[in-house]
Each structure stands twice: as C-alpha cells, then as structure tokens.
mmCIF file of N, CA and C and ligand atoms in Angstrom:
data_model
loop_
_atom_site.group_PDB
_atom_site.id
_atom_site.type_symbol
_atom_site.label_atom_id
_atom_site.label_comp_id
_atom_site.label_asym_id
_atom_site.label_seq_id
_atom_site.Cartn_x
_atom_site.Cartn_y
_atom_site.Cartn_z
ATOM 1 N N MET A 502 5.840 -3.447 -58.638
ATOM 2 C CA MET A 502 4.990 -2.908 -59.706
ATOM 3 C C MET A 502 3.789 -2.168 -59.105
ATOM 4 N N SER A 503 3.420 -1.047 -59.732
ATOM 5 C CA SER A 503 2.292 -0.259 -59.206
ATOM 6 C C SER A 503 0.981 -1.020 -59.370
ATOM 7 N N SER A 504 0.068 -0.803 -58.432
ATOM 8 C CA SER A 504 -1.267 -1.396 -58.564
ATOM 9 C C SER A 504 -2.025 -0.668 -59.669
ATOM 10 N N ILE A 505 -3.085 -1.319 -60.133
ATOM 11 C CA ILE A 505 -3.927 -0.691 -61.172
ATOM 12 C C ILE A 505 -4.521 0.630 -60.643
ATOM 13 N N PHE A 506 -4.749 0.707 -59.337
ATOM 14 C CA PHE A 506 -5.325 1.943 -58.786
ATOM 15 C C PHE A 506 -4.270 3.055 -58.717
ATOM 16 N N THR A 507 -3.014 2.699 -58.455
ATOM 17 C CA THR A 507 -1.950 3.717 -58.502
ATOM 18 C C THR A 507 -1.829 4.251 -59.923
ATOM 19 N N LYS A 508 -1.972 3.360 -60.907
ATOM 20 C CA LYS A 508 -1.906 3.816 -62.311
ATOM 21 C C LYS A 508 -3.057 4.769 -62.627
ATOM 22 N N ILE A 509 -4.235 4.497 -62.064
ATOM 23 C CA ILE A 509 -5.379 5.406 -62.259
ATOM 24 C C ILE A 509 -5.075 6.759 -61.601
ATOM 25 N N ILE A 510 -4.579 6.731 -60.374
ATOM 26 C CA ILE A 510 -4.274 7.972 -59.642
ATOM 27 C C ILE A 510 -3.262 8.815 -60.420
ATOM 28 N N LYS A 511 -2.272 8.138 -61.003
ATOM 29 C CA LYS A 511 -1.225 8.865 -61.755
ATOM 30 C C LYS A 511 -1.680 9.272 -63.154
ATOM 31 N N GLY A 512 -2.901 8.841 -63.549
ATOM 32 C CA GLY A 512 -3.412 9.190 -64.881
ATOM 33 C C GLY A 512 -2.819 8.323 -65.983
ATOM 34 N N GLU A 513 -2.208 7.197 -65.597
ATOM 35 C CA GLU A 513 -1.588 6.327 -66.618
ATOM 36 C C GLU A 513 -2.618 5.442 -67.315
ATOM 37 N N ILE A 514 -3.745 5.157 -66.598
ATOM 38 C CA ILE A 514 -4.866 4.487 -67.258
ATOM 39 C C ILE A 514 -6.139 5.267 -66.929
ATOM 40 N N PRO A 515 -7.124 5.226 -67.826
ATOM 41 C CA PRO A 515 -8.298 6.084 -67.638
ATOM 42 C C PRO A 515 -9.244 5.581 -66.550
ATOM 43 N N ALA A 516 -9.989 6.515 -65.994
ATOM 44 C CA ALA A 516 -11.042 6.175 -65.023
ATOM 45 C C ALA A 516 -12.050 7.310 -65.045
ATOM 46 N N TYR A 517 -13.232 7.026 -64.509
ATOM 47 C CA TYR A 517 -14.274 8.058 -64.387
ATOM 48 C C TYR A 517 -14.098 8.684 -63.006
ATOM 49 N N LYS A 518 -13.335 9.771 -62.992
ATOM 50 C CA LYS A 518 -12.941 10.383 -61.716
ATOM 51 C C LYS A 518 -14.111 11.101 -61.050
ATOM 52 N N ILE A 519 -14.180 10.952 -59.730
ATOM 53 C CA ILE A 519 -15.216 11.634 -58.947
ATOM 54 C C ILE A 519 -14.601 12.750 -58.102
ATOM 55 N N ALA A 520 -13.509 12.442 -57.394
ATOM 56 C CA ALA A 520 -12.937 13.439 -56.481
ATOM 57 C C ALA A 520 -11.485 13.088 -56.177
ATOM 58 N N GLU A 521 -10.755 14.120 -55.737
ATOM 59 C CA GLU A 521 -9.350 13.915 -55.370
ATOM 60 C C GLU A 521 -8.961 14.977 -54.372
ATOM 61 N N ASP A 522 -8.157 14.606 -53.373
ATOM 62 C CA ASP A 522 -7.486 15.611 -52.551
ATOM 63 C C ASP A 522 -6.032 15.195 -52.406
ATOM 64 N N GLU A 523 -5.346 15.765 -51.437
ATOM 65 C CA GLU A 523 -3.911 15.490 -51.325
ATOM 66 C C GLU A 523 -3.620 13.992 -51.105
ATOM 67 N N HIS A 524 -4.500 13.328 -50.350
ATOM 68 C CA HIS A 524 -4.185 11.955 -49.932
ATOM 69 C C HIS A 524 -5.093 10.874 -50.520
ATOM 70 N N PHE A 525 -6.237 11.264 -51.096
ATOM 71 C CA PHE A 525 -7.236 10.267 -51.504
ATOM 72 C C PHE A 525 -7.767 10.550 -52.911
ATOM 73 N N PHE A 526 -8.374 9.502 -53.499
ATOM 74 C CA PHE A 526 -8.854 9.589 -54.889
ATOM 75 C C PHE A 526 -10.114 8.748 -54.981
ATOM 76 N N ALA A 527 -11.131 9.215 -55.709
ATOM 77 C CA ALA A 527 -12.379 8.451 -55.891
ATOM 78 C C ALA A 527 -12.723 8.370 -57.371
ATOM 79 N N PHE A 528 -13.185 7.201 -57.800
ATOM 80 C CA PHE A 528 -13.559 6.981 -59.199
ATOM 81 C C PHE A 528 -14.620 5.893 -59.260
ATOM 82 N N LEU A 529 -15.347 5.860 -60.388
ATOM 83 C CA LEU A 529 -16.413 4.852 -60.527
ATOM 84 C C LEU A 529 -15.825 3.455 -60.696
ATOM 85 N N ASP A 530 -16.433 2.470 -60.042
ATOM 86 C CA ASP A 530 -16.057 1.070 -60.250
ATOM 87 C C ASP A 530 -16.453 0.681 -61.682
ATOM 88 N N ILE A 531 -15.536 0.020 -62.384
ATOM 89 C CA ILE A 531 -15.741 -0.288 -63.804
ATOM 90 C C ILE A 531 -16.744 -1.439 -64.008
ATOM 91 N N ASN A 532 -16.992 -2.198 -62.955
ATOM 92 C CA ASN A 532 -17.935 -3.330 -63.050
ATOM 93 C C ASN A 532 -18.933 -3.211 -61.886
ATOM 94 N N PRO A 533 -19.804 -2.200 -61.978
ATOM 95 C CA PRO A 533 -20.565 -1.773 -60.790
ATOM 96 C C PRO A 533 -21.695 -2.707 -60.369
ATOM 97 N N ASN A 534 -21.884 -2.780 -59.064
ATOM 98 C CA ASN A 534 -23.055 -3.483 -58.508
ATOM 99 C C ASN A 534 -24.330 -2.688 -58.781
ATOM 100 N N ALA A 535 -24.171 -1.388 -58.915
ATOM 101 C CA ALA A 535 -25.306 -0.486 -59.170
ATOM 102 C C ALA A 535 -24.738 0.785 -59.788
ATOM 103 N N ARG A 536 -25.575 1.511 -60.506
ATOM 104 C CA ARG A 536 -25.100 2.782 -61.081
ATOM 105 C C ARG A 536 -24.668 3.710 -59.936
ATOM 106 N N GLY A 537 -23.461 4.261 -60.057
ATOM 107 C CA GLY A 537 -22.941 5.144 -59.013
ATOM 108 C C GLY A 537 -21.948 4.469 -58.078
ATOM 109 N N HIS A 538 -21.774 3.150 -58.225
ATOM 110 C CA HIS A 538 -20.806 2.392 -57.408
ATOM 111 C C HIS A 538 -19.426 3.033 -57.576
ATOM 112 N N THR A 539 -18.875 3.482 -56.460
ATOM 113 C CA THR A 539 -17.634 4.278 -56.478
ATOM 114 C C THR A 539 -16.595 3.654 -55.559
ATOM 115 N N LEU A 540 -15.326 3.795 -55.928
ATOM 116 C CA LEU A 540 -14.219 3.325 -55.090
ATOM 117 C C LEU A 540 -13.448 4.533 -54.568
ATOM 118 N N CYS A 541 -13.156 4.538 -53.266
ATOM 119 C CA CYS A 541 -12.326 5.577 -52.655
ATOM 120 C C CYS A 541 -11.023 4.926 -52.211
ATOM 121 N N VAL A 542 -9.900 5.479 -52.630
ATOM 122 C CA VAL A 542 -8.612 4.852 -52.338
ATOM 123 C C VAL A 542 -7.630 5.866 -51.763
ATOM 124 N N PRO A 543 -6.744 5.399 -50.869
ATOM 125 C CA PRO A 543 -5.643 6.279 -50.456
ATOM 126 C C PRO A 543 -4.594 6.312 -51.558
ATOM 127 N N LYS A 544 -3.952 7.455 -51.741
ATOM 128 C CA LYS A 544 -2.895 7.522 -52.772
ATOM 129 C C LYS A 544 -1.712 6.650 -52.367
ATOM 130 N N LYS A 545 -1.505 6.542 -51.057
ATOM 131 C CA LYS A 545 -0.467 5.655 -50.548
ATOM 132 C C LYS A 545 -0.892 4.215 -50.843
ATOM 133 N N GLU A 546 -0.039 3.439 -51.502
ATOM 134 C CA GLU A 546 -0.425 2.077 -51.895
ATOM 135 C C GLU A 546 -0.164 1.090 -50.767
ATOM 136 N N VAL A 547 -1.245 0.677 -50.116
ATOM 137 C CA VAL A 547 -1.186 -0.308 -49.025
ATOM 138 C C VAL A 547 -2.208 -1.378 -49.379
ATOM 139 N N ASP A 548 -1.879 -2.636 -49.152
ATOM 140 C CA ASP A 548 -2.762 -3.741 -49.550
ATOM 141 C C ASP A 548 -4.021 -3.816 -48.674
ATOM 142 N N LYS A 549 -3.813 -3.921 -47.337
ATOM 143 C CA LYS A 549 -4.960 -4.241 -46.466
ATOM 144 C C LYS A 549 -5.407 -3.049 -45.627
ATOM 145 N N LEU A 550 -6.724 -2.901 -45.506
ATOM 146 C CA LEU A 550 -7.319 -1.782 -44.753
ATOM 147 C C LEU A 550 -6.692 -1.605 -43.373
ATOM 148 N N LEU A 551 -6.578 -2.709 -42.642
ATOM 149 C CA LEU A 551 -6.144 -2.592 -41.250
ATOM 150 C C LEU A 551 -4.647 -2.366 -41.118
ATOM 151 N N ASP A 552 -3.925 -2.379 -42.241
ATOM 152 C CA ASP A 552 -2.499 -2.036 -42.218
ATOM 153 C C ASP A 552 -2.266 -0.548 -42.461
ATOM 154 N N LEU A 553 -3.338 0.202 -42.760
ATOM 155 C CA LEU A 553 -3.175 1.657 -42.913
ATOM 156 C C LEU A 553 -2.788 2.253 -41.569
ATOM 157 N N ASP A 554 -1.959 3.303 -41.585
ATOM 158 C CA ASP A 554 -1.730 4.017 -40.322
ATOM 159 C C ASP A 554 -3.046 4.698 -39.940
ATOM 160 N N GLU A 555 -3.171 4.994 -38.654
ATOM 161 C CA GLU A 555 -4.466 5.440 -38.145
ATOM 162 C C GLU A 555 -4.956 6.717 -38.826
ATOM 163 N N SER A 556 -4.053 7.650 -39.085
ATOM 164 C CA SER A 556 -4.540 8.913 -39.669
ATOM 165 C C SER A 556 -4.999 8.701 -41.115
ATOM 166 N N THR A 557 -4.354 7.808 -41.867
ATOM 167 C CA THR A 557 -4.818 7.528 -43.232
ATOM 168 C C THR A 557 -6.156 6.802 -43.184
ATOM 169 N N TYR A 558 -6.298 5.879 -42.237
ATOM 170 C CA TYR A 558 -7.570 5.143 -42.082
ATOM 171 C C TYR A 558 -8.723 6.121 -41.802
ATOM 172 N N ILE A 559 -8.497 7.006 -40.843
ATOM 173 C CA ILE A 559 -9.564 7.958 -40.473
ATOM 174 C C ILE A 559 -9.813 8.944 -41.624
ATOM 175 N N GLY A 560 -8.738 9.364 -42.262
ATOM 176 C CA GLY A 560 -8.869 10.266 -43.409
ATOM 177 C C GLY A 560 -9.647 9.620 -44.545
ATOM 178 N N LEU A 561 -9.404 8.331 -44.786
ATOM 179 C CA LEU A 561 -10.109 7.619 -45.855
ATOM 180 C C LEU A 561 -11.606 7.548 -45.540
ATOM 181 N N MET A 562 -11.933 7.324 -44.265
ATOM 182 C CA MET A 562 -13.354 7.257 -43.881
ATOM 183 C C MET A 562 -14.018 8.626 -44.056
ATOM 184 N N ALA A 563 -13.316 9.697 -43.687
ATOM 185 C CA ALA A 563 -13.883 11.050 -43.826
ATOM 186 C C ALA A 563 -14.077 11.396 -45.309
ATOM 187 N N PHE A 564 -13.092 11.042 -46.132
ATOM 188 C CA PHE A 564 -13.179 11.286 -47.580
ATOM 189 C C PHE A 564 -14.339 10.469 -48.167
ATOM 190 N N SER A 565 -14.464 9.208 -47.743
ATOM 191 C CA SER A 565 -15.534 8.327 -48.253
ATOM 192 C C SER A 565 -16.909 8.856 -47.841
ATOM 193 N N ARG A 566 -16.978 9.403 -46.644
ATOM 194 C CA ARG A 566 -18.254 9.968 -46.175
ATOM 195 C C ARG A 566 -18.690 11.114 -47.088
ATOM 196 N N LYS A 567 -17.737 11.985 -47.402
ATOM 197 C CA LYS A 567 -18.045 13.140 -48.272
ATOM 198 C C LYS A 567 -18.504 12.655 -49.664
ATOM 199 N N VAL A 568 -17.780 11.705 -50.219
ATOM 200 C CA VAL A 568 -18.144 11.179 -51.542
ATOM 201 C C VAL A 568 -19.488 10.443 -51.457
ATOM 202 N N GLY A 569 -19.680 9.680 -50.377
ATOM 203 C CA GLY A 569 -20.928 8.929 -50.206
ATOM 204 C C GLY A 569 -22.139 9.843 -50.130
ATOM 205 N N LYS A 570 -21.983 10.973 -49.452
ATOM 206 C CA LYS A 570 -23.090 11.950 -49.366
ATOM 207 C C LYS A 570 -23.447 12.480 -50.758
ATOM 208 N N ALA A 571 -22.433 12.703 -51.583
ATOM 209 C CA ALA A 571 -22.679 13.197 -52.951
ATOM 210 C C ALA A 571 -23.382 12.116 -53.772
ATOM 211 N N ILE A 572 -22.981 10.858 -53.596
ATOM 212 C CA ILE A 572 -23.641 9.759 -54.323
ATOM 213 C C ILE A 572 -25.114 9.694 -53.914
ATOM 214 N N GLU A 573 -25.342 9.776 -52.608
ATOM 215 C CA GLU A 573 -26.717 9.687 -52.089
ATOM 216 C C GLU A 573 -27.597 10.815 -52.648
ATOM 217 N N ALA A 574 -26.979 11.981 -52.827
ATOM 218 C CA ALA A 574 -27.738 13.128 -53.358
ATOM 219 C C ALA A 574 -27.972 12.997 -54.867
ATOM 220 N N ALA A 575 -27.075 12.302 -55.554
ATOM 221 C CA ALA A 575 -27.139 12.265 -57.025
ATOM 222 C C ALA A 575 -27.889 11.061 -57.580
ATOM 223 N N ILE A 576 -27.829 9.932 -56.886
ATOM 224 C CA ILE A 576 -28.348 8.678 -57.438
ATOM 225 C C ILE A 576 -29.559 8.217 -56.629
ATOM 226 N N PRO A 577 -30.704 8.024 -57.258
ATOM 227 C CA PRO A 577 -31.860 7.538 -56.503
ATOM 228 C C PRO A 577 -31.547 6.168 -55.894
ATOM 229 N N CYS A 578 -31.642 6.089 -54.557
ATOM 230 C CA CYS A 578 -31.360 4.818 -53.880
ATOM 231 C C CYS A 578 -31.935 4.893 -52.473
ATOM 232 N N ASP A 579 -32.011 3.743 -51.831
ATOM 233 C CA ASP A 579 -32.510 3.712 -50.462
ATOM 234 C C ASP A 579 -31.459 4.262 -49.496
ATOM 235 N N ARG A 580 -30.193 3.904 -49.767
ATOM 236 C CA ARG A 580 -29.048 4.383 -48.991
ATOM 237 C C ARG A 580 -27.768 3.988 -49.708
ATOM 238 N N VAL A 581 -26.644 4.548 -49.232
ATOM 239 C CA VAL A 581 -25.360 4.152 -49.805
ATOM 240 C C VAL A 581 -24.678 3.211 -48.818
ATOM 241 N N GLY A 582 -24.341 2.014 -49.294
ATOM 242 C CA GLY A 582 -23.635 1.044 -48.456
ATOM 243 C C GLY A 582 -22.131 1.164 -48.636
ATOM 244 N N MET A 583 -21.408 0.731 -47.606
ATOM 245 C CA MET A 583 -19.936 0.805 -47.645
ATOM 246 C C MET A 583 -19.372 -0.579 -47.365
ATOM 247 N N THR A 584 -18.442 -1.013 -48.221
ATOM 248 C CA THR A 584 -17.831 -2.343 -48.066
ATOM 249 C C THR A 584 -16.348 -2.250 -48.369
ATOM 250 N N VAL A 585 -15.548 -2.975 -47.618
ATOM 251 C CA VAL A 585 -14.132 -3.128 -47.971
ATOM 252 C C VAL A 585 -13.864 -4.611 -48.129
ATOM 253 N N ILE A 586 -13.368 -5.009 -49.306
ATOM 254 C CA ILE A 586 -13.063 -6.426 -49.539
ATOM 255 C C ILE A 586 -11.573 -6.526 -49.884
ATOM 256 N N GLY A 587 -11.243 -6.247 -51.140
ATOM 257 C CA GLY A 587 -9.827 -6.165 -51.485
ATOM 258 C C GLY A 587 -9.186 -7.477 -51.904
ATOM 259 N N LEU A 588 -9.991 -8.486 -52.213
ATOM 260 C CA LEU A 588 -9.414 -9.775 -52.619
ATOM 261 C C LEU A 588 -8.876 -9.729 -54.049
ATOM 262 N N GLU A 589 -9.366 -8.767 -54.832
ATOM 263 C CA GLU A 589 -8.984 -8.711 -56.248
ATOM 264 C C GLU A 589 -7.824 -7.737 -56.487
ATOM 265 N N VAL A 590 -7.925 -6.543 -55.932
ATOM 266 C CA VAL A 590 -6.895 -5.513 -56.160
ATOM 267 C C VAL A 590 -6.206 -5.196 -54.826
ATOM 268 N N PRO A 591 -4.882 -5.446 -54.737
ATOM 269 C CA PRO A 591 -4.169 -5.277 -53.453
ATOM 270 C C PRO A 591 -3.790 -3.824 -53.180
ATOM 271 N N HIS A 592 -4.788 -2.971 -53.184
ATOM 272 C CA HIS A 592 -4.598 -1.544 -52.888
ATOM 273 C C HIS A 592 -5.905 -1.122 -52.218
ATOM 274 N N VAL A 593 -5.817 -0.744 -50.930
ATOM 275 C CA VAL A 593 -7.030 -0.473 -50.150
ATOM 276 C C VAL A 593 -8.041 0.351 -50.936
ATOM 277 N N HIS A 594 -9.310 -0.103 -50.922
ATOM 278 C CA HIS A 594 -10.375 0.663 -51.575
ATOM 279 C C HIS A 594 -11.685 0.433 -50.840
ATOM 280 N N VAL A 595 -12.394 1.537 -50.626
ATOM 281 C CA VAL A 595 -13.719 1.497 -50.012
ATOM 282 C C VAL A 595 -14.736 1.490 -51.138
ATOM 283 N N HIS A 596 -15.598 0.461 -51.164
ATOM 284 C CA HIS A 596 -16.700 0.433 -52.130
ATOM 285 C C HIS A 596 -17.852 1.251 -51.543
ATOM 286 N N LEU A 597 -18.339 2.243 -52.283
ATOM 287 C CA LEU A 597 -19.559 2.966 -51.905
ATOM 288 C C LEU A 597 -20.611 2.575 -52.931
ATOM 289 N N ILE A 598 -21.680 1.929 -52.463
ATOM 290 C CA ILE A 598 -22.644 1.326 -53.397
ATOM 291 C C ILE A 598 -24.063 1.822 -53.114
ATOM 292 N N PRO A 599 -24.695 2.479 -54.102
ATOM 293 C CA PRO A 599 -26.099 2.859 -53.918
ATOM 294 C C PRO A 599 -26.939 1.582 -53.829
ATOM 295 N N LEU A 600 -27.672 1.440 -52.742
ATOM 296 C CA LEU A 600 -28.443 0.212 -52.503
ATOM 297 C C LEU A 600 -29.938 0.463 -52.684
ATOM 298 N N GLN A 601 -30.573 -0.439 -53.442
ATOM 299 C CA GLN A 601 -32.043 -0.501 -53.480
ATOM 300 C C GLN A 601 -32.482 -1.719 -52.673
ATOM 301 N N SER A 602 -31.621 -2.750 -52.691
ATOM 302 C CA SER A 602 -31.916 -3.994 -51.962
ATOM 303 C C SER A 602 -30.603 -4.737 -51.748
ATOM 304 N N MET A 603 -30.663 -5.853 -51.052
ATOM 305 C CA MET A 603 -29.472 -6.662 -50.783
ATOM 306 C C MET A 603 -28.790 -7.102 -52.076
ATOM 307 N N LYS A 604 -29.576 -7.214 -53.142
ATOM 308 C CA LYS A 604 -29.022 -7.611 -54.439
ATOM 309 C C LYS A 604 -27.793 -6.754 -54.797
ATOM 310 N N ASN A 605 -27.870 -5.447 -54.493
ATOM 311 C CA ASN A 605 -26.777 -4.544 -54.859
ATOM 312 C C ASN A 605 -25.541 -4.722 -53.971
ATOM 313 N N ALA A 606 -25.697 -5.422 -52.859
ATOM 314 C CA ALA A 606 -24.583 -5.576 -51.913
ATOM 315 C C ALA A 606 -23.847 -6.897 -52.103
ATOM 316 N N THR A 607 -24.353 -7.761 -52.981
ATOM 317 C CA THR A 607 -23.814 -9.129 -53.034
ATOM 318 C C THR A 607 -22.612 -9.303 -53.946
ATOM 319 N N PHE A 608 -22.350 -8.373 -54.838
ATOM 320 C CA PHE A 608 -21.280 -8.500 -55.839
ATOM 321 C C PHE A 608 -21.548 -9.651 -56.820
ATOM 322 N N GLN A 609 -22.784 -10.162 -56.847
ATOM 323 C CA GLN A 609 -23.172 -11.180 -57.834
ATOM 324 C C GLN A 609 -23.883 -10.480 -58.986
ATOM 325 N N TYR A 610 -24.795 -9.574 -58.629
ATOM 326 C CA TYR A 610 -25.539 -8.818 -59.641
ATOM 327 C C TYR A 610 -24.674 -7.653 -60.122
ATOM 328 N N LYS A 611 -24.569 -7.448 -61.434
ATOM 329 C CA LYS A 611 -23.792 -6.341 -61.988
ATOM 330 C C LYS A 611 -24.646 -5.526 -62.950
ATOM 331 N N GLU A 612 -24.423 -4.225 -62.929
ATOM 332 C CA GLU A 612 -25.186 -3.301 -63.759
ATOM 333 C C GLU A 612 -24.399 -3.030 -65.051
ATOM 334 N N HIS A 613 -25.053 -3.205 -66.203
ATOM 335 C CA HIS A 613 -24.357 -2.871 -67.453
ATOM 336 C C HIS A 613 -24.403 -1.360 -67.666
ATOM 337 N N MET A 614 -23.247 -0.778 -67.927
ATOM 338 C CA MET A 614 -23.174 0.676 -68.135
ATOM 339 C C MET A 614 -22.412 0.967 -69.427
ATOM 340 N N THR A 615 -22.930 1.864 -70.233
ATOM 341 C CA THR A 615 -22.204 2.319 -71.428
ATOM 342 C C THR A 615 -21.204 3.408 -70.991
ATOM 343 N N PRO A 616 -20.197 3.689 -71.815
ATOM 344 C CA PRO A 616 -19.270 4.787 -71.489
ATOM 345 C C PRO A 616 -20.009 6.105 -71.265
ATOM 346 N N GLU A 617 -21.054 6.337 -72.059
ATOM 347 C CA GLU A 617 -21.825 7.590 -71.910
ATOM 348 C C GLU A 617 -22.506 7.643 -70.544
ATOM 349 N N LEU A 618 -23.034 6.501 -70.102
ATOM 350 C CA LEU A 618 -23.714 6.480 -68.798
ATOM 351 C C LEU A 618 -22.707 6.637 -67.651
ATOM 352 N N PHE A 619 -21.514 6.052 -67.801
ATOM 353 C CA PHE A 619 -20.462 6.269 -66.788
ATOM 354 C C PHE A 619 -20.138 7.759 -66.694
ATOM 355 N N GLU A 620 -19.945 8.397 -67.865
ATOM 356 C CA GLU A 620 -19.591 9.829 -67.881
ATOM 357 C C GLU A 620 -20.666 10.663 -67.211
ATOM 358 N N GLU A 621 -21.919 10.388 -67.600
ATOM 359 C CA GLU A 621 -23.054 11.147 -67.078
ATOM 360 C C GLU A 621 -23.184 10.937 -65.554
ATOM 361 N N THR A 622 -22.997 9.704 -65.121
ATOM 362 C CA THR A 622 -23.101 9.377 -63.690
ATOM 363 C C THR A 622 -22.009 10.098 -62.898
ATOM 364 N N ALA A 623 -20.784 10.067 -63.410
ATOM 365 C CA ALA A 623 -19.680 10.755 -62.707
ATOM 366 C C ALA A 623 -19.978 12.252 -62.612
ATOM 367 N N LYS A 624 -20.501 12.813 -63.697
ATOM 368 C CA LYS A 624 -20.821 14.245 -63.715
ATOM 369 C C LYS A 624 -21.892 14.562 -62.666
ATOM 370 N N GLN A 625 -22.929 13.704 -62.592
ATOM 371 C CA GLN A 625 -24.021 13.942 -61.622
ATOM 372 C C GLN A 625 -23.488 13.905 -60.183
ATOM 373 N N ILE A 626 -22.593 12.966 -59.900
ATOM 374 C CA ILE A 626 -22.059 12.853 -58.526
ATOM 375 C C ILE A 626 -21.148 14.045 -58.226
ATOM 376 N N ARG A 627 -20.273 14.378 -59.164
ATOM 377 C CA ARG A 627 -19.338 15.505 -58.945
ATOM 378 C C ARG A 627 -20.099 16.797 -58.644
ATOM 379 N N LYS A 628 -21.250 16.975 -59.301
ATOM 380 C CA LYS A 628 -22.044 18.207 -59.093
ATOM 381 C C LYS A 628 -22.521 18.339 -57.655
ATOM 382 N N LYS A 629 -22.669 17.204 -56.952
ATOM 383 C CA LYS A 629 -23.199 17.226 -55.581
ATOM 384 C C LYS A 629 -22.113 17.304 -54.521
ATOM 385 N N LEU A 630 -20.846 17.338 -54.943
ATOM 386 C CA LEU A 630 -19.747 17.398 -53.962
ATOM 387 C C LEU A 630 -19.660 18.761 -53.305
HETATM 388 P P1 AMP B 219 -12.098 -6.203 -54.598
HETATM 389 O O1 AMP B 219 -10.570 -6.116 -54.619
HETATM 390 O O2 AMP B 219 -12.579 -7.613 -54.429
HETATM 391 O O3 AMP B 219 -12.692 -5.268 -53.590
HETATM 392 O O4 AMP B 219 -12.623 -5.745 -56.024
HETATM 393 C C1 AMP B 219 -11.922 -4.811 -56.826
HETATM 394 C C2 AMP B 219 -12.911 -3.881 -57.500
HETATM 395 O O5 AMP B 219 -12.164 -3.018 -58.356
HETATM 396 C C3 AMP B 219 -13.951 -4.587 -58.387
HETATM 397 O O6 AMP B 219 -15.255 -4.137 -58.007
HETATM 398 C C4 AMP B 219 -13.585 -4.134 -59.806
HETATM 399 O O7 AMP B 219 -14.708 -3.980 -60.654
HETATM 400 C C5 AMP B 219 -12.872 -2.820 -59.556
HETATM 401 N N1 AMP B 219 -11.905 -2.476 -60.594
HETATM 402 C C6 AMP B 219 -10.911 -3.244 -61.080
HETATM 403 N N2 AMP B 219 -10.219 -2.595 -62.040
HETATM 404 C C7 AMP B 219 -10.792 -1.365 -62.165
HETATM 405 C C8 AMP B 219 -10.544 -0.219 -62.999
HETATM 406 N N3 AMP B 219 -9.564 -0.209 -63.890
HETATM 407 N N4 AMP B 219 -11.353 0.859 -62.853
HETATM 408 C C9 AMP B 219 -12.370 0.856 -61.955
HETATM 409 N N5 AMP B 219 -12.645 -0.186 -61.145
HETATM 410 C C10 AMP B 219 -11.880 -1.288 -61.247
#
C-alpha cells in the first residue's frame, strides 16, 4: 500500500505544496512545530533515510537546502533547523523547521494553523524559491 506521502505526491490527497522536481516533493507539515514547518520527501518510497541510494540521499539534501533557504527568507525565525525522524510515516522525510528556540525543535509544542494561514504561508515560501 502507498504511504500517505506517496498519495500526496500523486495528488490523491491534498497538501499545501511548496516545491517539486523530477525526484523530490515539498509540502507543509499538517501539524507544525512552527509556522512554515515543511517536509521534503523523495518521490521514491523508501522507509529509512540511510537506506536511500547515495545519489537520492545527496539529491534530497540539495533539494532541502533550496527549500530551507526559501523558508528562511519567508518566515521570521532565528534559523531553519533540519531533522529526520520517521517513526510515524515510513517514507523518508526531512523536517525543515523555522526555529525561534529549542521549543520549536522538540515536537512537543505545536502551532495551531487555520487553512487560510497554511495557504498564505505556502504562498510566502513559494515566492522565495
Ligand atoms: P515522523 O514520521 O515522526 O517524522 O512524523 C511524521 C510527520 O508527518 C509529522 O510531523 C506529521 O504531522 C506529518 N504528517 C502526517 N500526515 C501528514 C499529511 N497528510 N500532510 C502533511 N504532514 C503530515
């Protein structure tokens, strides 16, 4: 069965899309640690980061860097943090999180966002790509 992220990539379920190229896809995390929290995923469905082939791994980092720079330009923050966990969704994803403090990195604190704010946030980030 396809992962929830493969369904997003295929357009079978909705997401607030940020960017896409031949191999990678970025969209806003639906339960964000901070406004602008974005997930970057390879289109190839692989569970664990370290099981990616080397070129996909390096490509994912380059794609995440580009998206992270756009987040940093669009969202007021001290810096953009990068985390890979993957305990919930078995499809590699890089979390890019605008950080003001450690609170935003803990995955305990969550930011409430309305659909309008998600849309506006995605638009602001896309403009900086
Ligand atoms: P983890 O696998 O522990 O890295 O966490 C999975 C992340 O995916 C969580 O931050 C979720 O909020 C996020 N997530 C799960 N389903 C969706 C979805 N449909 N759209 C956007 N983000 C999602």
